[in-house]
mmCIF file of C-alpha atoms in Angstrom:
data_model
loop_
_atom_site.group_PDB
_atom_site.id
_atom_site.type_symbol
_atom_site.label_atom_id
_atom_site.label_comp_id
_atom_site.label_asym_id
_atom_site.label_seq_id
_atom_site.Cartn_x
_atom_site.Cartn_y
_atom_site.Cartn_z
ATOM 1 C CA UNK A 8 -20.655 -1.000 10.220
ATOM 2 C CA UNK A 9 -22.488 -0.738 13.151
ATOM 3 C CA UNK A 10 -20.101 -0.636 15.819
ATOM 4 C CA UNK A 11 -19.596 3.482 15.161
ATOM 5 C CA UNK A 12 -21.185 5.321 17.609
ATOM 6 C CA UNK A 13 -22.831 8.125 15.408
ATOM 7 C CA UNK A 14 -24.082 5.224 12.703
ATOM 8 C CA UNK A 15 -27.585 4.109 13.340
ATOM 9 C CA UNK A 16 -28.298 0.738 11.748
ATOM 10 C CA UNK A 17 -30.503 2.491 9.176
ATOM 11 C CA UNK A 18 -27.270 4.392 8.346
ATOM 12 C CA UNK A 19 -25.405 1.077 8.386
ATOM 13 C CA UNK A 20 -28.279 -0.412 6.095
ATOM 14 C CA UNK A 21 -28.161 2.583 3.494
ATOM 15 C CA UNK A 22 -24.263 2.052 3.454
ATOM 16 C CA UNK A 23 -24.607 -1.405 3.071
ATOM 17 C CA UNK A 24 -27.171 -1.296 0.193
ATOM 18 C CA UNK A 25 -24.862 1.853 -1.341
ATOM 19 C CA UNK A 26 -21.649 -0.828 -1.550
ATOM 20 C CA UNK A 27 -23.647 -3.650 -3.322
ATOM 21 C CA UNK A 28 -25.371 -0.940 -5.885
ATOM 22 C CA UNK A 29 -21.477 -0.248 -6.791
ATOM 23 C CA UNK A 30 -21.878 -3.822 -8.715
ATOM 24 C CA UNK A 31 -18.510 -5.234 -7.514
ATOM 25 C CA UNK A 32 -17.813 -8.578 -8.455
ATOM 26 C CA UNK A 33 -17.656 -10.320 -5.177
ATOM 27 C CA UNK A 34 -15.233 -13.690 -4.821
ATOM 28 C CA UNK A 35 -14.727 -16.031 -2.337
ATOM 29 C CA UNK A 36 -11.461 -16.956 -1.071
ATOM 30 C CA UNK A 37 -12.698 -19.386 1.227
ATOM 31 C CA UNK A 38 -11.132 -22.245 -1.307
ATOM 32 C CA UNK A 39 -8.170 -24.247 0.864
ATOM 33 C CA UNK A 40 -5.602 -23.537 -1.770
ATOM 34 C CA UNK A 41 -6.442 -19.798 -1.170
ATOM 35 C CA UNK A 42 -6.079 -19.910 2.352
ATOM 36 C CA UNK A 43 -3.067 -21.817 2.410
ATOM 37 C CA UNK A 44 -1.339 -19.304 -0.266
ATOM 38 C CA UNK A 45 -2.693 -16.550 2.124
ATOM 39 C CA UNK A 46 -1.005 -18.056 5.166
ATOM 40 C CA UNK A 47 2.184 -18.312 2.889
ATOM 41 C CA UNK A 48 2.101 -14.305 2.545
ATOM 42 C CA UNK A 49 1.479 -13.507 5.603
ATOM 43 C CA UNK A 50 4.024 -15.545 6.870
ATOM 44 C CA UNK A 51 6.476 -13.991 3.724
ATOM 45 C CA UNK A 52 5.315 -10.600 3.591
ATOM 46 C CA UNK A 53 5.138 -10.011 7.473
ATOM 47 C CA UNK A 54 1.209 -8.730 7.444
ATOM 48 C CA UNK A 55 -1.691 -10.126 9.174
ATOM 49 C CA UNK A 56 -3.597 -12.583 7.744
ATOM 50 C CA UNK A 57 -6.516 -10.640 6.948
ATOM 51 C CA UNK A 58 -4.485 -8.073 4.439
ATOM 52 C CA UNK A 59 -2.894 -11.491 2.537
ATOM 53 C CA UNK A 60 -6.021 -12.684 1.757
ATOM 54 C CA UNK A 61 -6.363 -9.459 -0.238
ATOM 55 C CA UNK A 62 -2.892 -9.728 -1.728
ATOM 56 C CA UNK A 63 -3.749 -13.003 -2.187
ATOM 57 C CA UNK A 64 -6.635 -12.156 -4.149
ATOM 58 C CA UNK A 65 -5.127 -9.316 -6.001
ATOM 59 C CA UNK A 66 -2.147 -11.544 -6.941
ATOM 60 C CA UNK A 67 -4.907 -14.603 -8.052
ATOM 61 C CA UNK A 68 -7.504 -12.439 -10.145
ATOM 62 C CA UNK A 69 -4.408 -10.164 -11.460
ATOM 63 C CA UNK A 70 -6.410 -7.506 -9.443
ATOM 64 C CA UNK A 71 -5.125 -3.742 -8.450
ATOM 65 C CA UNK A 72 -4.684 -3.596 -4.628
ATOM 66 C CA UNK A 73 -5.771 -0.035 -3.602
ATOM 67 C CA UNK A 74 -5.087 0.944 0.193
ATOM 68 C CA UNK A 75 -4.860 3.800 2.092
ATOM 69 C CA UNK A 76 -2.280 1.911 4.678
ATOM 70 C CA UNK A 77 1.022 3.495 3.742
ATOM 71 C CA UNK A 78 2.891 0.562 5.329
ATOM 72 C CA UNK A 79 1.049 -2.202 4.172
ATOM 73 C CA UNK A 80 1.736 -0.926 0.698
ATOM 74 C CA UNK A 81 5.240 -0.603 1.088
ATOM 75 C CA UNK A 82 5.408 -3.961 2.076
ATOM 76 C CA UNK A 83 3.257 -5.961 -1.000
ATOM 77 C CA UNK A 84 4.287 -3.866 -3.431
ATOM 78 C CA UNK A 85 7.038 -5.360 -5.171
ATOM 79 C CA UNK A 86 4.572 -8.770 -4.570
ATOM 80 C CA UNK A 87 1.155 -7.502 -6.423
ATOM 81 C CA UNK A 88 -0.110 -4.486 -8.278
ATOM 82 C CA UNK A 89 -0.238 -2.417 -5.358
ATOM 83 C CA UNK A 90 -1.524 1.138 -5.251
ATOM 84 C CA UNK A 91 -1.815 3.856 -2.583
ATOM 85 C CA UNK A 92 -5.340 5.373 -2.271
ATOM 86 C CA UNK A 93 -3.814 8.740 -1.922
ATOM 87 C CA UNK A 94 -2.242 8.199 -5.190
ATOM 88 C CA UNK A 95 -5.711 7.559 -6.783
ATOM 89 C CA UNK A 96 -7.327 9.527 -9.330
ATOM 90 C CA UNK A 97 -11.080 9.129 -8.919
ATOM 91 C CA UNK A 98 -11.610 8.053 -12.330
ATOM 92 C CA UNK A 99 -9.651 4.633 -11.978
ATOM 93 C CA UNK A 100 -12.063 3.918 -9.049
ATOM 94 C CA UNK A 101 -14.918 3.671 -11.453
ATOM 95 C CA UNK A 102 -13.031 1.565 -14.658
#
């Protein structure tokens, strides 16, 4: 979070301490059957690695996948429950 020019790391530390009071439940994927299903997406899907592991995880915890990447969703859709962020009404960010 640092790496932005106007954020100072007291910025950074106030963001950081505003997305853990959100009380997200935070997983790991870092389990070898994980990895190896995200390598399998990526490979399937066409995506990078980094945006399977979220498929990945959406598929695995029958999770909604919300981005704001227009072409990432059209390509996972049909694969999880994927959802545009522009599509999102603020409410279902809270549930």
């Amino acid at each position: 979070m640092t790496k932005h020019p106007s954020f100072t790391v007291e910025d950074s530390a106030r963001a950081f301490k505003s997305l853990l009071d959100l009380g997200l439940k935070l997983r790991s994927f870092a389990e070898s059957e994980l990895l190896g299903k995200s390598f399998e997406i990526s490979r399937q899907l066409r995506v990078t690695f980094y945006d399977a592991t979220y498929v990945t995880l959406a598929k695995e915890y029958d999770a909604k996948l919300i981005t704001a990447d227009k072409d990432l969703h059209n390509k996972i859709k049909e694969y999880c429950d994927a959802q545009l962020l522009s599509e999102t009404k603020p409410e279902e960010l809270s549930a």
